[in-house]
Amino acid sequence: MVNHTPTTKTISLESYGIKDAEVKYQLSPVELQELAVAKGQGVETSNGTLAVNTGEFTGRSPQDRFIVKDDITKDRVWWGNINKPFESDKFQKLYEKITAYLSHKEVFVRDCYACADDNYRLNIRVINEYPWSNMFVYNMFLRPSEEELQGFTPEWTVINAPGFMADADIDGTRQHNFAILDFTRKMAIVGGTGYTGEIKKGIFSALNFVLPVFKNTLPMHCSANVGKDGDTAIFFGLSGTGKTTLSTDPDRSLIGDDEHGWTNENTVFNFEGGCYAKVINLTRDQEPEIYDAIKPGAILENVILDDKGDVDFGDTTITQNTRVSYPLYHIENIRKPSIGKNPKNIFFLTADAFGVLPPISKLTPGQAAYHFISGYTAKVAGTEAGIDEPLPSFSACFGAPFMPLHPTKYAEMLSAKMKETGVNVWLVNTGWTGGPYGVGSRMKLKYTRAMISAAMDGSLEAANKDNYHLHSVFGVQQPRTCPNVPTEVLSPRSTWNNDEGYYKTAYKLSQSFRDNFKKFEDYANEEIMAGAPNLK
């Protein structure tokens, strides 16, 4: 548990251009929650957890994320639809507007840091318009001691003003909301959106540039945990694939659920001090650690409460992206400090709504690099307007919106780590079996957990070492047997009971992989290209 005693330090924001502000510095979560409720910005659930509505935006807005194009970034950033350039002088003018907006207001300031490994520590100052946004920052970043605060010097600054609306025609943004990184000023400004994920992803994006360019360290959009024998497992996956769920394991210590670095010393460290989990259809039976972490100090976003103040986790009236943030210490079984050694297994999680990928398969280094660059999952019918059947979705490195460099840069670093350490890489389908979405069913969580456990304890490899089945379309090594998993579940083709339909769908997905990868082919070597799926 962290000491919540308020710091005696006070600060001024005049140097930022924020004048005559009433600065609330380093308030405790209890104080921030009381203020949020008093201001009508949130309510308390039946067990005392703060619940807020983030307003117009209930998720990130990738099209409104920009990076200032300057001497540091112009020749390094992979510019395009993901990394949109922003002019330095326009950033300065927008910065002056947002600081003027915060002047004469009550603002909430928190000094914190990212990166649990002291060799990579990044000191951050976050200036928030809303108390619950500042409480989110307390939960999600690492918390300095009182002694550390007395001599704290921030390297990066985040200014977050949900109520400030940009004028796109004048300010150079796409619309009224924005999230902009400036690597020369070492600053992020976020406005026009109350979605708290923009704050943490801004710093994550900064580290995804700084660590590989200046520290020769691989940043990863992944979760990680450690076994009793000290082996570290890494879980990559896009939203909805089970990254947080599967890494939160009662038999293993959690390092973190979203953002990590992998060093040359072969250690893995968490960037954050908390977790930010999806809570749609959350139950205690399925995910007890996350369910029990929802208590005073946590923040629920965009959930629906009944008359008694109980949360209806199945209600998606506001959004399907219902979330909870909580500090790591809300989980009992955590790694202290949040650093692991000796990575042994990497899991690429995908929710394949086409139901053609095996529930678990082993990858060669070339296949691992190919699937890492691809970052595949699927959008399910009914989740977005106009989608009436599954659609393939690709996000390079399982986190393209946060990756300022070309994806092959991260893939090359990962491949080098794999070869250096001999780590096993597994592709895990947490999506559909027995047919595509609408025909088949979602893979049972207990089976996925069993397969991952078998991969980590070596029993999966022992049972299939000379007996893997080579998937005829994707070429991956598909196990024929796994402890505590029915044999028929391991073969997606068998679960369909319709070979023609299965192969037709499998080759269709294979073509989607190939089409998506065309933009990377000029940067990929022969080994990576050999990892591509077969065409009919």
Coordinates of C-alpha atoms in Angstrom, one line a residue:
M1 CA 0.0 0.0 0.0
V2 CA 1.1 3.5 -0.8
N3 CA 1.1 6.3 1.8
H4 CA -1.6 8.8 0.8
T5 CA -0.3 11.5 3.1
P6 CA -0.4 14.8 1.1
T7 CA 2.9 16.3 0.3
T8 CA 4.0 19.6 1.9
K9 CA 5.5 20.9 -1.3
T10 CA 3.7 23.6 -3.3
I11 CA 4.4 24.7 -6.8
S12 CA 3.6 27.5 -9.2
L13 CA 2.6 27.1 -12.8
E14 CA 3.6 30.6 -13.9
S15 CA 6.6 29.2 -15.9
Y16 CA 4.1 27.3 -18.0
G17 CA 2.1 30.4 -18.8
I18 CA -0.7 29.3 -16.5
K19 CA -1.4 32.4 -14.4
D20 CA -3.1 32.9 -11.1
A21 CA -4.3 29.3 -11.0
E22 CA -5.5 27.7 -7.8
V23 CA -3.1 24.8 -7.8
K24 CA -4.1 21.5 -6.1
Y25 CA -0.8 19.7 -5.9
Q26 CA -0.4 16.0 -5.3
L27 CA -3.9 15.4 -3.7
S28 CA -4.7 12.0 -2.5
P29 CA -7.1 9.7 -4.4
V30 CA -9.6 10.2 -1.5
E31 CA -9.5 14.0 -1.8
L32 CA -9.8 13.8 -5.6
Q33 CA -12.7 11.5 -5.5
E34 CA -14.5 13.7 -3.0
L35 CA -14.0 16.7 -5.3
A36 CA -15.2 14.9 -8.4
V37 CA -18.4 13.9 -6.6
A38 CA -18.9 17.4 -5.1
K39 CA -18.5 19.0 -8.5
G40 CA -21.0 16.6 -10.1
Q41 CA -18.4 15.0 -12.3
G42 CA -18.8 11.5 -10.9
V43 CA -20.8 9.3 -8.6
E44 CA -19.9 6.6 -6.2
T45 CA -21.0 3.0 -6.7
S46 CA -22.5 0.8 -4.0
N47 CA -19.0 -0.2 -2.8
G48 CA -17.6 3.3 -3.0
T49 CA -15.8 3.2 -6.3
L50 CA -15.8 6.4 -8.4
A51 CA -17.8 6.2 -11.7
V52 CA -17.4 8.9 -14.3
N53 CA -18.7 9.6 -17.8
T54 CA -15.9 10.8 -20.1
G55 CA -18.3 12.7 -22.3
E56 CA -18.3 12.9 -26.1
F57 CA -15.3 10.5 -26.4
T58 CA -15.4 7.1 -24.8
G59 CA -12.2 5.9 -26.5
R60 CA -9.1 7.3 -28.2
S61 CA -9.3 9.3 -31.4
P62 CA -6.3 8.1 -33.5
Q63 CA -7.1 10.5 -36.3
D64 CA -6.6 13.4 -33.9
R65 CA -3.1 12.4 -32.7
F66 CA -0.2 14.5 -34.0
I67 CA 3.6 14.7 -33.6
V68 CA 5.5 18.0 -34.1
K69 CA 7.8 17.7 -37.1
D70 CA 11.1 19.1 -36.1
D71 CA 14.9 18.3 -36.2
I72 CA 14.4 15.4 -33.8
T73 CA 11.5 13.7 -35.6
K74 CA 11.6 14.7 -39.3
D75 CA 13.9 11.9 -40.4
R76 CA 13.0 9.3 -37.8
V77 CA 9.2 9.2 -37.5
W78 CA 7.2 7.1 -39.9
W79 CA 4.9 9.8 -41.2
G80 CA 1.5 9.0 -42.5
N81 CA -2.1 8.4 -41.4
I82 CA -0.9 7.1 -38.0
N83 CA 1.8 9.7 -37.3
K84 CA 0.5 13.0 -38.6
P85 CA 2.9 15.9 -38.7
F86 CA 2.1 19.1 -36.8
E87 CA 3.9 22.5 -37.3
S88 CA 6.0 23.7 -34.4
D89 CA 4.7 27.2 -34.5
K90 CA 1.1 26.0 -34.5
F91 CA 1.9 23.9 -31.5
Q92 CA 3.2 26.9 -29.7
K93 CA 0.1 29.0 -30.5
L94 CA -2.2 26.2 -29.4
Y95 CA -0.1 25.7 -26.2
E96 CA -0.5 29.4 -25.4
K97 CA -4.3 29.1 -25.9
I98 CA -4.6 26.1 -23.6
T99 CA -2.5 27.6 -20.9
A100 CA -4.5 30.8 -21.1
Y101 CA -7.7 28.7 -20.8
L102 CA -6.3 27.1 -17.6
S103 CA -5.3 30.4 -16.1
H104 CA -7.4 31.7 -13.2
K105 CA -8.9 28.2 -12.8
E106 CA -8.6 25.5 -10.2
V107 CA -6.1 22.9 -11.7
F108 CA -4.8 19.6 -10.4
V109 CA -1.1 18.8 -10.7
R110 CA 0.7 15.5 -10.2
D111 CA 4.3 14.7 -10.3
C112 CA 4.9 11.1 -11.2
Y113 CA 7.1 8.9 -13.4
A114 CA 7.1 6.2 -15.9
C115 CA 9.4 3.1 -16.1
A116 CA 9.9 0.9 -13.1
D117 CA 13.6 0.4 -13.9
D118 CA 15.5 3.3 -12.5
N119 CA 17.9 3.2 -15.4
Y120 CA 15.1 4.3 -17.7
R121 CA 13.0 6.4 -15.4
L122 CA 11.1 9.3 -17.0
N123 CA 9.9 12.0 -14.6
I124 CA 6.5 13.5 -15.6
R125 CA 4.4 16.4 -14.5
V126 CA 0.7 16.2 -15.4
I127 CA -1.5 19.3 -15.2
N128 CA -5.3 18.4 -15.3
E129 CA -8.4 20.4 -15.6
Y130 CA -10.5 17.8 -13.8
P131 CA -9.9 16.1 -10.4
W132 CA -10.8 12.6 -11.7
S133 CA -8.4 12.9 -14.5
N134 CA -5.7 13.6 -12.0
M135 CA -6.8 10.6 -10.0
F136 CA -6.4 8.5 -13.2
V137 CA -2.8 9.8 -13.4
Y138 CA -2.2 8.7 -9.8
N139 CA -3.5 5.2 -10.7
M140 CA -1.7 4.8 -13.9
F141 CA 1.8 6.2 -13.5
L142 CA 4.4 5.4 -10.9
R143 CA 4.2 7.3 -7.6
P144 CA 7.3 9.1 -6.1
S145 CA 7.9 9.0 -2.4
E146 CA 7.5 12.1 -0.3
E147 CA 11.3 12.4 -0.2
E148 CA 11.6 12.0 -4.0
L149 CA 9.0 14.8 -4.5
Q150 CA 11.0 17.3 -2.6
G151 CA 13.7 17.3 -5.3
F152 CA 11.5 16.3 -8.2
T153 CA 12.4 17.7 -11.6
P154 CA 10.0 16.8 -14.5
E155 CA 11.5 15.9 -17.8
W156 CA 8.2 15.7 -19.7
T157 CA 5.0 17.6 -19.1
V158 CA 1.4 16.7 -20.0
I159 CA -1.3 19.3 -20.1
N160 CA -4.8 17.9 -20.2
A161 CA -7.8 20.2 -20.6
P162 CA -11.0 18.3 -21.7
G163 CA -13.0 21.5 -21.7
F164 CA -10.8 23.3 -24.1
M165 CA -12.0 23.1 -27.7
A166 CA -9.6 23.8 -30.6
D167 CA -10.7 25.7 -33.7
A168 CA -9.5 23.4 -36.5
D169 CA -9.4 26.1 -39.2
I170 CA -7.1 28.3 -37.1
D171 CA -5.2 25.8 -34.9
G172 CA -4.3 23.2 -37.5
T173 CA -6.1 20.3 -35.9
R174 CA -8.6 18.0 -37.6
Q175 CA -11.5 19.0 -35.3
H176 CA -11.9 20.4 -31.8
N177 CA -10.2 17.5 -29.9
F178 CA -6.4 16.8 -30.2
A179 CA -3.5 15.0 -28.6
I180 CA -0.1 16.3 -29.8
L181 CA 3.4 15.3 -28.9
D182 CA 6.4 17.6 -29.1
F183 CA 9.8 15.9 -28.6
T184 CA 11.8 19.1 -28.6
R185 CA 9.7 20.8 -25.9
K186 CA 9.2 17.3 -24.2
M187 CA 5.5 18.0 -23.9
A188 CA 2.1 16.5 -24.7
I189 CA -1.1 18.6 -24.9
V190 CA -4.5 16.9 -24.8
G191 CA -7.7 18.9 -25.3
G192 CA -11.3 18.6 -26.2
T193 CA -11.7 15.0 -24.9
G194 CA -12.3 13.6 -21.4
Y195 CA -11.1 10.1 -22.3
T196 CA -8.3 9.5 -19.9
G197 CA -6.5 6.9 -22.1
E198 CA -5.2 9.8 -24.2
I199 CA -3.0 10.8 -21.3
K200 CA -1.3 7.5 -20.7
K201 CA -1.0 6.7 -24.4
G202 CA 0.7 10.1 -25.0
I203 CA 3.5 9.1 -22.7
F204 CA 3.6 5.6 -24.1
S205 CA 4.0 7.0 -27.6
A206 CA 6.8 9.3 -26.4
L207 CA 8.6 6.2 -24.8
N208 CA 8.1 4.3 -28.0
F209 CA 10.3 6.9 -29.7
V210 CA 12.8 7.7 -26.9
L211 CA 13.6 4.1 -25.8
P212 CA 14.6 2.6 -29.2
V213 CA 16.2 5.8 -30.6
F214 CA 18.2 6.8 -27.6
K215 CA 18.3 3.8 -25.2
N216 CA 18.4 0.9 -27.6
T217 CA 15.6 -0.7 -25.7
L218 CA 12.5 -2.3 -27.2
P219 CA 9.2 -0.7 -26.1
M220 CA 6.2 -3.1 -26.2
H221 CA 2.4 -2.8 -26.1
C222 CA 2.0 -5.9 -24.0
S223 CA 1.3 -7.3 -20.6
A224 CA 3.8 -9.4 -18.6
N225 CA 3.9 -11.7 -15.6
V226 CA 6.5 -13.8 -13.8
G227 CA 6.2 -17.5 -12.7
K228 CA 7.4 -19.0 -9.4
D229 CA 10.6 -20.1 -11.1
G230 CA 11.4 -16.5 -12.3
D231 CA 10.4 -17.0 -15.9
T232 CA 8.8 -14.0 -17.6
A233 CA 5.9 -14.3 -20.1
I234 CA 4.9 -11.5 -22.5
F235 CA 1.4 -11.0 -23.9
F236 CA 0.9 -8.9 -27.0
G237 CA -2.7 -8.2 -28.2
L238 CA -5.1 -5.5 -29.3
S239 CA -8.1 -4.4 -27.2
G240 CA -10.5 -7.3 -26.7
T241 CA -8.1 -10.1 -27.2
G242 CA -7.6 -10.9 -23.5
K243 CA -4.2 -9.2 -22.8
T244 CA -5.2 -8.0 -19.3
T245 CA -7.3 -11.0 -18.5
L246 CA -4.7 -13.7 -19.4
S247 CA -1.7 -11.9 -17.8
T248 CA -3.7 -11.5 -14.5
D249 CA -3.0 -15.0 -13.3
P250 CA -3.4 -16.1 -9.6
D251 CA -0.4 -18.5 -10.1
R252 CA 1.9 -15.8 -11.5
S253 CA 3.0 -12.4 -10.4
L254 CA 1.8 -9.5 -12.6
I255 CA 4.4 -7.1 -13.8
G256 CA 1.9 -5.0 -15.7
D257 CA -1.0 -5.1 -18.1
D258 CA -0.2 -2.8 -21.0
E259 CA 3.2 -1.1 -21.6
H260 CA 6.7 -2.5 -21.1
G261 CA 10.3 -2.2 -22.1
W262 CA 12.8 -5.1 -22.9
T263 CA 16.4 -4.1 -22.1
N264 CA 19.7 -5.3 -23.4
E265 CA 20.2 -6.9 -20.0
N266 CA 17.3 -9.2 -20.8
T267 CA 15.0 -7.7 -18.3
V268 CA 11.4 -6.5 -18.8
F269 CA 10.1 -3.5 -16.9
N270 CA 6.6 -2.0 -16.6
F271 CA 6.1 1.6 -17.8
E272 CA 3.1 2.1 -15.5
G273 CA 1.9 1.9 -11.9
G274 CA -1.6 0.7 -12.6
C275 CA -4.0 -1.2 -14.9
Y276 CA -6.6 0.0 -17.3
A277 CA -8.9 -2.9 -18.0
K278 CA -12.0 -3.3 -20.1
V279 CA -15.0 -4.3 -18.0
I280 CA -17.6 -5.3 -20.5
N281 CA -19.4 -8.4 -19.3
L282 CA -17.0 -8.6 -16.4
T283 CA -17.8 -11.4 -13.8
R284 CA -16.1 -12.4 -10.7
D285 CA -16.1 -16.1 -11.7
Q286 CA -14.2 -15.4 -15.0
E287 CA -11.9 -12.6 -13.9
P288 CA -11.7 -12.5 -10.0
E289 CA -8.5 -10.4 -9.8
I290 CA -9.9 -7.6 -12.0
Y291 CA -13.4 -7.8 -10.4
D292 CA -11.9 -7.5 -6.9
A293 CA -9.7 -4.6 -7.9
I294 CA -12.8 -2.4 -8.4
K295 CA -13.0 -0.8 -5.0
P296 CA -12.4 2.7 -3.6
G297 CA -9.4 4.2 -5.4
A298 CA -10.4 2.7 -8.7
I299 CA -12.2 4.7 -11.4
L300 CA -14.9 3.2 -13.6
E301 CA -15.5 4.9 -16.9
N302 CA -18.8 5.0 -18.9
V303 CA -20.6 2.2 -17.0
I304 CA -24.3 2.1 -16.1
L305 CA -25.4 1.9 -12.5
D306 CA -28.8 0.7 -11.2
D307 CA -30.9 2.4 -8.5
K308 CA -28.8 0.7 -5.8
G309 CA -25.5 1.9 -7.3
D310 CA -24.5 -1.5 -8.6
V311 CA -22.7 -1.7 -11.9
D312 CA -24.4 -3.5 -14.8
F313 CA -21.3 -4.7 -16.6
G314 CA -23.3 -6.0 -19.5
D315 CA -24.9 -2.6 -20.3
T316 CA -23.3 -1.0 -23.3
T317 CA -25.7 1.9 -23.5
I318 CA -22.8 4.4 -23.4
T319 CA -20.1 2.4 -25.1
Q320 CA -18.7 -1.1 -25.4
N321 CA -15.4 0.3 -24.3
T322 CA -16.3 0.5 -20.6
R323 CA -13.1 0.7 -18.5
V324 CA -11.7 0.6 -15.0
S325 CA -8.3 2.1 -13.9
Y326 CA -6.8 1.0 -10.6
P327 CA -3.3 1.1 -9.1
L328 CA -1.3 -2.1 -9.3
Y329 CA -1.5 -2.6 -5.5
H330 CA -5.2 -3.3 -5.9
I331 CA -4.0 -6.7 -7.3
E332 CA -2.7 -9.0 -4.6
N333 CA -0.2 -11.0 -6.7
I334 CA 2.1 -8.4 -8.2
R335 CA 5.8 -8.2 -8.9
K336 CA 7.7 -5.6 -6.7
P337 CA 9.3 -3.8 -8.3
S338 CA 7.6 -4.2 -11.6
I339 CA 10.6 -5.8 -13.3
G340 CA 11.0 -9.4 -14.7
K341 CA 14.0 -11.3 -15.9
N342 CA 14.6 -14.2 -18.3
P343 CA 11.7 -14.0 -20.8
K344 CA 10.8 -17.5 -21.9
N345 CA 7.5 -17.2 -23.8
I346 CA 5.8 -14.6 -25.9
F347 CA 2.1 -14.9 -26.8
F348 CA 0.5 -13.0 -29.7
L349 CA -3.2 -12.8 -28.8
T350 CA -5.8 -12.4 -31.6
A351 CA -9.5 -12.6 -31.5
D352 CA -10.0 -14.3 -34.9
A353 CA -13.7 -13.8 -35.6
F354 CA -13.3 -15.9 -38.8
G355 CA -12.6 -18.9 -36.6
V356 CA -9.8 -20.3 -38.9
L357 CA -6.6 -19.8 -36.8
P358 CA -5.6 -22.5 -34.3
P359 CA -6.3 -21.8 -30.7
I360 CA -2.6 -22.0 -30.1
S361 CA 0.3 -22.5 -32.5
K362 CA 4.1 -22.2 -32.4
L363 CA 5.9 -19.7 -34.6
T364 CA 9.3 -19.6 -36.3
P365 CA 11.3 -16.4 -35.9
G366 CA 10.3 -15.3 -39.4
Q367 CA 6.6 -16.0 -38.7
A368 CA 6.9 -14.2 -35.4
A369 CA 8.2 -11.1 -37.1
Y370 CA 5.6 -11.3 -39.8
H371 CA 2.7 -11.7 -37.3
F372 CA 4.2 -9.0 -35.1
I373 CA 4.3 -6.5 -37.9
S374 CA 0.8 -7.5 -39.0
G375 CA -0.8 -7.2 -35.6
Y376 CA -4.0 -9.1 -36.6
T377 CA -7.3 -9.3 -34.8
A378 CA -10.9 -9.0 -36.2
K379 CA -13.8 -6.7 -35.8
V380 CA -17.0 -8.5 -34.9
A381 CA -20.3 -7.9 -36.7
G382 CA -22.6 -5.6 -34.8
T383 CA -19.9 -3.7 -32.9
E384 CA -19.7 -0.8 -35.5
A385 CA -22.3 0.6 -37.8
G386 CA -22.2 -1.0 -41.2
I387 CA -20.4 -4.1 -40.1
D388 CA -22.6 -7.2 -40.8
E389 CA -19.8 -9.8 -40.9
P390 CA -16.3 -10.2 -39.4
L391 CA -13.7 -7.8 -40.7
P392 CA -9.9 -8.3 -40.4
S393 CA -8.2 -5.6 -38.5
F394 CA -4.4 -5.0 -38.5
S395 CA -2.4 -2.8 -36.2
A396 CA 1.4 -3.0 -36.7
C397 CA 3.3 -4.3 -33.6
F398 CA -0.1 -4.7 -31.9
G399 CA -0.1 -1.0 -31.2
A400 CA 0.3 1.1 -34.4
P401 CA -1.4 4.2 -33.0
F402 CA 1.4 4.5 -30.4
M403 CA 4.4 3.7 -32.6
P404 CA 6.2 6.7 -34.0
L405 CA 8.9 4.7 -35.8
H406 CA 8.5 2.3 -38.8
P407 CA 7.1 -1.0 -37.6
T408 CA 10.0 -3.0 -39.0
K409 CA 12.3 -1.1 -36.6
Y410 CA 10.4 -2.7 -33.6
A411 CA 10.2 -6.0 -35.4
E412 CA 13.9 -6.2 -36.1
M413 CA 14.6 -5.4 -32.4
L414 CA 12.1 -8.2 -31.4
S415 CA 13.6 -10.7 -33.8
A416 CA 17.1 -10.0 -32.4
K417 CA 15.8 -10.5 -28.8
M418 CA 14.2 -13.8 -29.9
K419 CA 17.3 -15.2 -31.4
E420 CA 19.5 -13.9 -28.5
T421 CA 17.3 -15.5 -25.8
G422 CA 15.8 -18.5 -27.6
V423 CA 12.3 -17.4 -26.4
N424 CA 9.3 -19.4 -27.7
V425 CA 6.7 -17.4 -29.6
W426 CA 3.1 -18.6 -29.7
L427 CA 0.1 -17.4 -31.7
V428 CA -3.1 -17.7 -29.5
N429 CA -6.6 -17.4 -31.0
T430 CA -8.9 -16.2 -28.2
G431 CA -11.7 -15.7 -30.8
W432 CA -14.0 -18.1 -32.5
T433 CA -14.1 -21.9 -33.0
G434 CA -16.5 -24.1 -34.8
G435 CA -17.1 -21.5 -37.5
P436 CA -17.0 -17.7 -37.9
Y437 CA -18.8 -15.2 -35.7
G438 CA -22.5 -15.9 -35.9
V439 CA -22.0 -19.6 -36.5
G440 CA -19.3 -20.8 -34.1
S441 CA -18.7 -19.9 -30.5
R442 CA -16.0 -17.9 -28.6
M443 CA -13.1 -20.0 -27.4
K444 CA -13.7 -20.9 -23.7
L445 CA -11.4 -18.9 -21.4
K446 CA -10.6 -22.1 -19.4
Y447 CA -9.2 -23.7 -22.5
T448 CA -7.1 -20.7 -23.5
R449 CA -5.7 -20.5 -19.9
A450 CA -4.9 -24.2 -20.0
M451 CA -3.0 -23.9 -23.3
I452 CA -1.0 -20.9 -22.2
S453 CA -0.2 -22.7 -18.9
A454 CA 1.0 -25.7 -20.8
A455 CA 3.1 -23.6 -23.1
M456 CA 4.7 -21.9 -20.1
D457 CA 5.4 -25.0 -18.0
G458 CA 6.8 -26.9 -21.0
S459 CA 4.2 -29.6 -21.1
L460 CA 2.8 -28.5 -24.5
E461 CA 6.2 -28.7 -26.1
A462 CA 7.0 -32.0 -24.5
A463 CA 3.7 -33.5 -25.8
N464 CA 4.2 -32.3 -29.3
K465 CA 7.9 -31.9 -29.9
D466 CA 8.0 -34.2 -32.9
N467 CA 4.3 -34.2 -33.6
Y468 CA 3.2 -30.7 -34.5
H469 CA 0.8 -30.4 -37.4
L470 CA 1.8 -27.8 -40.0
H471 CA -1.2 -25.7 -40.8
S472 CA -1.7 -25.9 -44.6
V473 CA -2.7 -22.3 -45.0
F474 CA -0.8 -20.3 -42.3
G475 CA 2.2 -22.7 -42.0
V476 CA 2.2 -22.5 -38.2
Q477 CA 3.0 -25.4 -36.0
Q478 CA -0.3 -26.7 -34.6
P479 CA -0.2 -29.0 -31.5
R480 CA -2.2 -32.2 -31.7
T481 CA -2.6 -32.6 -27.9
C482 CA -2.6 -30.3 -24.8
P483 CA -3.2 -31.1 -21.2
N484 CA -6.7 -30.2 -20.0
V485 CA -7.9 -29.3 -23.4
P486 CA -10.1 -31.6 -25.6
T487 CA -8.1 -32.8 -28.6
E488 CA -10.8 -31.8 -31.1
V489 CA -10.6 -28.1 -29.9
L490 CA -7.0 -27.9 -31.1
S491 CA -7.9 -28.3 -34.8
P492 CA -10.0 -25.4 -36.1
R493 CA -10.8 -27.3 -39.3
S494 CA -12.2 -30.2 -37.3
T495 CA -14.4 -28.0 -35.2
W496 CA -16.1 -26.6 -38.4
N497 CA -17.2 -29.9 -39.7
N498 CA -17.2 -28.3 -43.1
D499 CA -13.8 -28.5 -44.9
E500 CA -14.8 -26.6 -48.0
G501 CA -16.2 -23.7 -45.9
Y502 CA -13.2 -23.7 -43.6
Y503 CA -10.6 -23.6 -46.4
K504 CA -12.5 -21.0 -48.3
T505 CA -12.5 -18.7 -45.2
A506 CA -8.9 -19.5 -44.3
Y507 CA -7.6 -18.5 -47.8
K508 CA -9.7 -15.4 -47.7
L509 CA -8.1 -14.4 -44.4
S510 CA -4.7 -15.3 -45.8
Q511 CA -5.3 -12.9 -48.7
S512 CA -6.2 -10.2 -46.2
F513 CA -2.8 -10.7 -44.4
R514 CA -1.0 -10.5 -47.8
D515 CA -2.8 -7.4 -48.9
N516 CA -2.1 -5.7 -45.6
F517 CA 1.6 -6.6 -45.7
K518 CA 2.2 -5.1 -49.1
K519 CA 3.1 -1.7 -47.5
F520 CA 5.9 -3.4 -45.5
E521 CA 7.4 -5.7 -48.2
D522 CA 10.1 -3.2 -49.2
Y523 CA 11.4 -3.1 -45.7
A524 CA 11.1 -6.8 -44.8
N525 CA 13.9 -9.4 -45.3
E526 CA 13.5 -12.9 -46.8
E527 CA 13.1 -14.5 -43.4
I528 CA 10.1 -12.3 -42.6
M529 CA 8.5 -12.7 -46.0
A530 CA 8.8 -16.5 -45.6
G531 CA 6.6 -16.2 -42.5
A532 CA 3.6 -15.1 -44.7
P533 CA 0.6 -17.4 -45.0
N534 CA 0.1 -19.4 -48.2
L535 CA -2.2 -18.3 -51.0
K536 CA -4.7 -20.7 -52.7

